[in-house]
Each structure stands twice: as structure tokens, then as C-alpha cells.
């Protein structure tokens, strides 16, 4: 699947956002080795700290279908930002643990911007399971 199609899936996911407080809808899509796509959107709550980001929901969705880090090959996210939408710090930490460090992450907006990065670039010196040993 090419990156534009995965970004289009992230934009589709964005339509499922529940974001009445921020009014900022985000969508994400995770592609697996066998061609499955798992979607996520941000889901907010009136108790604000409970809001969950699109990227984490997409990754958790893939894991809840039995997929693991080594099964995942690309991640896309999209929101109505000026430039490519960049994952928040909490999502970077989760991505660093649940998503392969060098696999492409496509950051997009609704106006056609598209920038590729990866987990290593997004969070150098990440805290990792190794640190718990
Ligand atoms: N949000 C995401 O879904 N992903 C990000 O990486 C940035 C922020 C959501 C959280 C909240 O629902 C809204 O965007 C505003 O911060």
C-alpha cells in the first residue's frame, strides 16, 4: 500500500474522532505486514486528562487484533494543522515501544502536506523496557 493511501485511511479515521472539547480531530492508520489497516481517532472526555490520541488508539487497535511490533510496517496520522501533524510526546513514547524504530511514519495535514519520519527520529533517547532491567 502506498503512503498516500495510508494517509487517506488516516483521514477517514479522523471522521470518527470524538473531540467536542478541543474541536481538533486527528486520525491515524497502522499498516501491518499482511496488508491489514487499523484505524484510530482521538477520543476525548469531559475529564480532560482522559483524552486519548489517535495514534495510540490506532496502535492499541492493532495490538487488540493480535498484531505486535514486528508485524507493523507503517503508520500515518492526519489533522487540520498548518504543516504535517506531529505526534505528541506521550504518543512518541508509546510509538517507540509498540512500533518498529525505523518503519515509516507519515505525518500529514488536510491540505496535502506529507512528511516521513520514524520512531527513532521522533524520540531519541526514549525510555525503553531495557531500562527496567
Ligand atoms: N491529539 C492526537 O490525537 N494526537 C496527537 O499527536 C496530538 C493531539 C489529540 C488529543 C486531543 O484530543 C486533541 O488532539 C487536542 O490536543
Coordinates of N, CA and C and ligand atoms in Angstrom, one line a residue:
X1 N 0.9 -1.2 0.0 CA 0.0 0.0 0.0 C 0.9 1.2 0.0
X2 N 0.6 2.2 -0.9 CA 1.4 3.4 -0.9 C 1.1 4.4 0.2
X3 N 2.0 5.3 0.4 CA 1.8 6.2 1.6 C 0.5 7.1 1.5
X4 N 0.2 7.5 0.2 CA -1.0 8.3 0.0 C -2.2 7.6 0.5
X5 N -2.3 6.3 0.2 CA -3.5 5.5 0.5 C -3.6 5.4 2.0
X6 N -2.4 5.2 2.7 CA -2.5 5.0 4.2 C -2.8 6.4 4.8
X7 N -2.4 7.5 4.2 CA -2.8 8.8 4.7 C -4.3 9.0 4.5
X8 N -4.8 8.5 3.4 CA -6.2 8.6 3.1 C -7.0 7.8 4.2
X9 N -6.5 6.7 4.6 CA -7.1 5.9 5.7 C -7.1 6.7 7.0
X10 N -6.0 7.4 7.3 CA -5.9 8.2 8.5 C -7.0 9.3 8.4
X11 N -7.1 9.9 7.3 CA -8.2 11.0 7.1 C -9.6 10.4 7.3
X12 N -9.8 9.2 6.8 CA -11.1 8.5 7.1 C -11.3 8.3 8.6
X13 N -10.3 7.8 9.2 CA -10.3 7.6 10.7 C -10.7 8.9 11.4
X14 N -10.1 10.0 10.9 CA -10.3 11.3 11.6 C -11.8 11.6 11.7
X15 N -12.6 11.1 10.7 CA -14.0 11.4 10.8 C -14.7 10.8 12.0
X16 N -14.1 9.8 12.6 CA -14.6 9.1 13.8 C -14.2 9.7 15.1
X17 N -13.4 10.8 15.0 CA -12.9 11.5 16.2 C -14.1 12.0 17.1
X18 N -13.9 11.8 18.4 CA -14.9 12.4 19.3 C -14.1 13.5 20.0
X19 N -14.2 14.7 19.6 CA -13.4 15.8 20.1 C -14.2 17.1 20.3
X20 N -15.2 17.0 21.1 CA -16.1 18.2 21.3 C -15.4 19.3 22.2
X21 N -14.3 18.9 22.9 CA -13.7 19.9 23.7 C -12.6 20.7 23.0
X22 N -11.7 20.0 22.4 CA -10.7 20.7 21.6 C -11.2 21.1 20.2
X23 N -12.2 20.4 19.7 CA -12.6 20.5 18.3 C -11.4 20.4 17.3
X24 N -10.5 19.5 17.7 CA -9.3 19.2 16.9 C -9.3 17.7 16.6
X25 N -9.8 17.4 15.4 CA -9.9 15.9 15.1 C -8.6 15.4 14.5
X26 N -8.2 14.3 15.0 CA -7.0 13.6 14.5 C -7.3 12.2 14.1
X27 N -6.7 11.7 13.0 CA -6.9 10.3 12.6 C -5.6 9.7 12.4
X28 N -5.6 8.4 12.6 CA -4.3 7.6 12.4 C -4.6 6.2 11.8
X29 N -3.7 5.7 11.1 CA -3.8 4.4 10.5 C -2.5 3.6 10.5
X30 N -2.6 2.4 11.0 CA -1.4 1.5 11.1 C -1.6 0.4 10.1
X31 N -0.5 0.2 9.3 CA -0.5 -0.9 8.3 C 0.3 -2.0 8.8
X32 N -0.2 -3.3 8.6 CA 0.5 -4.5 9.0 C 1.2 -5.1 7.8
X33 N 2.1 -6.0 8.1 CA 2.9 -6.8 7.1 C 1.9 -7.5 6.1
X34 N 0.8 -8.0 6.6 CA -0.1 -8.8 5.8 C -1.2 -7.9 5.2
X35 N -1.0 -6.6 5.2 CA -1.9 -5.7 4.5 C -3.1 -5.2 5.2
X36 N -3.2 -5.5 6.5 CA -4.4 -5.0 7.3 C -4.1 -3.6 7.7
X37 N -5.2 -2.8 7.8 CA -5.0 -1.4 8.3 C -5.9 -1.3 9.5
X38 N -5.3 -0.8 10.6 CA -6.1 -0.5 11.8 C -6.1 1.0 12.1
X39 N -7.4 1.5 12.3 CA -7.6 2.9 12.4 C -7.7 3.4 13.9
X40 N -7.4 4.6 14.1 CA -7.6 5.2 15.4 C -8.0 6.7 15.2
X41 N -8.8 7.2 16.1 CA -9.0 8.7 16.1 C -8.9 9.1 17.6
X42 N -8.8 10.4 17.8 CA -8.7 10.9 19.2 C -10.1 10.9 19.8
X43 N -10.2 10.4 21.0 CA -11.4 10.2 21.7 C -11.3 11.0 23.1
X44 N -12.1 12.1 23.2 CA -11.9 13.0 24.3 C -12.9 12.6 25.4
X45 N -12.7 13.3 26.6 CA -13.6 13.1 27.7 C -13.8 14.4 28.5
X46 N -14.9 14.6 29.1 CA -15.1 15.9 29.9 C -14.1 15.9 31.0
X47 N -13.6 14.8 31.5 CA -12.5 14.8 32.4 C -11.2 14.8 31.5
X48 N -10.8 16.0 31.2 CA -9.8 16.2 30.1 C -8.6 15.3 30.1
X49 N -8.0 15.0 31.2 CA -6.8 14.2 31.1 C -7.0 12.8 30.5
X50 N -8.3 12.4 30.5 CA -8.6 11.1 29.9 C -8.6 11.0 28.4
X51 N -8.4 12.1 27.8 CA -8.5 12.1 26.3 C -7.4 11.2 25.8
X52 N -7.7 10.5 24.7 CA -6.8 9.5 24.1 C -6.5 9.9 22.7
X53 N -5.2 9.9 22.3 CA -4.8 10.4 21.0 C -5.1 9.3 19.9
X54 N -5.2 9.8 18.7 CA -5.5 8.9 17.5 C -4.4 7.9 17.3
X55 N -3.1 8.3 17.4 CA -2.0 7.3 17.2 C -2.1 6.2 18.1
X56 N -2.3 6.5 19.4 CA -2.3 5.4 20.4 C -3.5 4.5 20.2
X57 N -4.7 5.1 19.9 CA -5.8 4.3 19.6 C -5.6 3.4 18.4
X58 N -4.9 3.8 17.4 CA -4.7 3.0 16.2 C -3.7 1.9 16.6
X59 N -2.6 2.2 17.3 CA -1.7 1.1 17.7 C -2.4 0.1 18.6
X60 N -3.1 0.6 19.6 CA -3.8 -0.3 20.5 C -4.8 -1.2 19.8
X61 N -5.5 -0.6 18.8 CA -6.4 -1.3 17.9 C -5.7 -2.5 17.2
X62 N -4.5 -2.2 16.7 CA -3.7 -3.3 16.0 C -3.3 -4.4 17.0
X63 N -2.9 -4.0 18.2 CA -2.5 -4.9 19.2 C -3.7 -5.8 19.7
X64 N -4.8 -5.1 19.8 CA -6.0 -5.8 20.2 C -6.5 -6.8 19.2
X65 N -6.0 -6.7 18.0 CA -6.3 -7.7 16.9 C -5.1 -8.8 16.8
X66 N -4.2 -8.8 17.8 CA -3.2 -9.8 17.8 C -1.9 -9.4 17.2
X67 N -1.8 -8.2 16.6 CA -0.6 -7.8 15.9 C 0.4 -7.2 17.0
X68 N 1.7 -7.4 16.6 CA 2.8 -7.0 17.5 C 3.7 -6.1 16.8
X69 N 4.7 -5.5 17.5 CA 5.6 -4.5 16.9 C 6.2 -5.0 15.5
X70 N 6.6 -6.3 15.5 CA 7.3 -6.8 14.3 C 6.4 -7.0 13.2
X71 N 5.1 -6.9 13.4 CA 4.1 -7.1 12.3 C 3.7 -5.8 11.7
X72 N 4.1 -4.7 12.2 CA 3.7 -3.4 11.8 C 4.7 -2.8 10.9
X73 N 4.2 -2.1 9.8 CA 5.2 -1.6 8.8 C 5.1 -0.1 8.5
X74 N 4.0 0.5 8.8 CA 3.8 1.9 8.6 C 2.7 2.5 9.4
X75 N 2.9 3.8 9.7 CA 1.8 4.5 10.5 C 1.6 5.9 9.8
X76 N 0.4 6.3 9.7 CA 0.1 7.6 9.2 C -0.8 8.3 10.2
X77 N -0.7 9.6 10.2 CA -1.6 10.5 11.0 C -1.9 11.7 10.3
X78 N -3.1 12.2 10.5 CA -3.5 13.4 9.8 C -4.4 14.3 10.7
X79 N -4.2 15.6 10.6 CA -5.1 16.5 11.2 C -5.1 17.8 10.5
X80 N -6.0 18.8 10.9 CA -6.0 20.0 10.1 C -5.0 21.1 10.7
X81 N -3.8 20.7 10.5 CA -2.7 21.6 11.0 C -2.1 22.4 9.8
X82 N -1.3 23.4 10.1 CA -0.7 24.2 9.0 C 0.3 23.4 8.3
X83 N 1.1 22.7 9.0 CA 2.1 21.8 8.4 C 1.7 20.3 8.7
X84 N 2.6 19.4 8.5 CA 2.4 18.0 8.8 C 2.1 17.8 10.3
X85 N 1.1 17.0 10.6 CA 0.7 16.9 12.0 C 1.7 16.0 12.8
X86 N 2.2 16.5 13.8 CA 3.3 15.9 14.6 C 2.8 15.2 15.8
X87 N 3.2 13.9 16.1 CA 2.7 13.2 17.3 C 3.1 13.9 18.6
X88 N 2.2 13.9 19.6 CA 2.5 14.5 20.9 C 3.6 13.6 21.6
X89 N 4.1 14.2 22.7 CA 5.2 13.5 23.4 C 4.7 12.1 23.9
X90 N 3.5 12.0 24.5 CA 3.0 10.8 25.0 C 2.9 9.7 23.9
X91 N 2.4 10.1 22.7 CA 2.4 9.2 21.6 C 3.7 8.8 21.2
X92 N 4.7 9.7 21.2 CA 6.1 9.3 20.8 C 6.6 8.2 21.7
X93 N 6.3 8.3 23.0 CA 6.8 7.3 23.9 C 6.1 5.9 23.6
X94 N 4.8 5.9 23.4 CA 4.1 4.7 23.1 C 4.6 4.1 21.7
X95 N 4.7 5.0 20.7 CA 5.2 4.6 19.4 C 6.6 3.9 19.5
X96 N 7.4 4.5 20.4 CA 8.8 4.0 20.5 C 8.8 2.5 21.0
X97 N 7.8 2.2 21.8 CA 7.8 0.8 22.4 C 7.0 -0.1 21.5
X98 N 5.9 0.4 20.9 CA 5.0 -0.6 20.2 C 5.2 -0.6 18.7
X99 N 6.0 0.3 18.1 CA 6.1 0.3 16.6 C 7.6 0.3 16.3
X100 N 8.0 -0.4 15.2 CA 9.4 -0.6 14.8 C 10.1 0.8 14.6
X101 N 11.3 0.8 15.1 CA 12.0 2.1 15.3 C 12.3 2.8 13.9
X102 N 12.5 2.0 12.9 CA 12.9 2.6 11.6 C 11.7 2.5 10.5
X103 N 10.6 2.0 10.9 CA 9.5 1.9 9.9 C 8.9 3.3 9.7
X104 N 8.4 3.6 8.5 CA 8.0 4.9 8.1 C 6.7 5.4 8.9
X105 N 6.8 6.6 9.3 CA 5.7 7.3 10.0 C 5.4 8.5 9.1
X106 N 4.1 8.6 8.6 CA 3.8 9.6 7.6 C 2.9 10.7 8.4
X107 N 3.4 11.9 8.5 CA 2.7 12.9 9.2 C 2.1 13.8 8.1
X108 N 0.8 14.0 8.2 CA 0.1 14.7 7.1 C -0.9 15.7 7.7
X109 N -1.3 16.6 6.8 CA -2.4 17.5 7.1 C -3.5 17.4 6.1
X110 N -4.5 18.3 6.2 CA -5.7 18.2 5.3 C -5.5 18.9 4.0
X111 N -4.3 19.6 3.9 CA -4.0 20.4 2.7 C -3.0 19.7 1.8
X112 N -2.6 18.5 2.0 CA -1.7 17.8 1.2 C -0.3 17.7 1.7
X113 N 0.0 18.3 2.8 CA 1.4 18.2 3.3 C 1.6 16.7 3.8
X114 N 2.8 16.3 3.5 CA 3.2 14.9 3.9 C 4.7 14.8 4.2
X115 N 5.0 14.4 5.4 CA 6.4 14.3 5.8 C 6.6 13.0 6.4
X116 N 7.7 12.3 6.0 CA 8.0 11.0 6.5 C 9.1 11.1 7.6
X117 N 8.9 10.3 8.7 CA 9.8 10.3 9.8 C 9.8 8.8 10.3
X118 N 10.4 8.6 11.5 CA 10.3 7.3 12.1 C 10.4 7.5 13.6
X119 N 10.2 6.4 14.4 CA 10.2 6.5 15.8 C 11.5 7.0 16.4
X120 N 12.6 6.5 15.8 CA 13.9 7.0 16.3 C 14.1 8.5 16.2
X121 N 13.7 9.0 15.1 CA 13.8 10.5 14.9 C 12.9 11.2 15.8
X122 N 11.7 10.6 16.0 CA 10.7 11.4 16.9 C 11.0 11.4 18.3
X123 N 11.7 10.3 18.8 CA 12.0 10.2 20.2 C 13.4 9.6 20.5
X124 N 14.5 10.4 20.2 CA 15.8 9.8 20.5 C 15.9 9.7 22.0
X125 N 16.7 8.7 22.5 CA 16.9 8.5 23.9 C 15.7 8.1 24.6
X126 N 14.7 7.4 24.0 CA 13.5 7.0 24.6 C 13.7 6.1 25.8
X127 N 12.9 6.3 26.8 CA 12.9 5.3 27.9 C 12.3 4.0 27.3
X128 N 12.9 2.9 27.6 CA 12.5 1.6 27.0 C 12.4 0.5 28.0
X129 N 11.9 -0.7 27.6 CA 11.8 -1.8 28.5 C 13.2 -2.2 29.1
X130 N 14.2 -2.0 28.3 CA 15.6 -2.3 28.7 C 16.0 -1.6 30.0
X131 N 15.4 -0.4 30.1 CA 15.8 0.5 31.3 C 15.2 -0.1 32.6
X132 N 14.3 -1.0 32.5 CA 13.7 -1.6 33.7 C 14.5 -2.7 34.2
X133 N 15.5 -3.1 33.5 CA 16.3 -4.4 33.9 C 17.3 -4.0 34.9
Ligands
LIG1 N1 -4.1 14.7 19.6 C1 -3.9 13.5 19.0 O1 -4.9 12.7 18.8 N2 -2.7 13.2 18.5 C2 -1.6 14.0 18.7 O2 -0.5 13.5 18.4 C3 -1.8 15.4 19.1 C4 -3.0 15.6 19.9 C5 -5.4 15.0 20.1 C6 -5.5 15.0 21.6 C7 -6.7 15.9 21.8 O3 -7.9 15.2 21.7 C8 -6.6 16.9 20.6 O4 -5.8 16.3 19.7 C9 -6.1 18.3 21.0 O5 -4.9 18.1 21.7

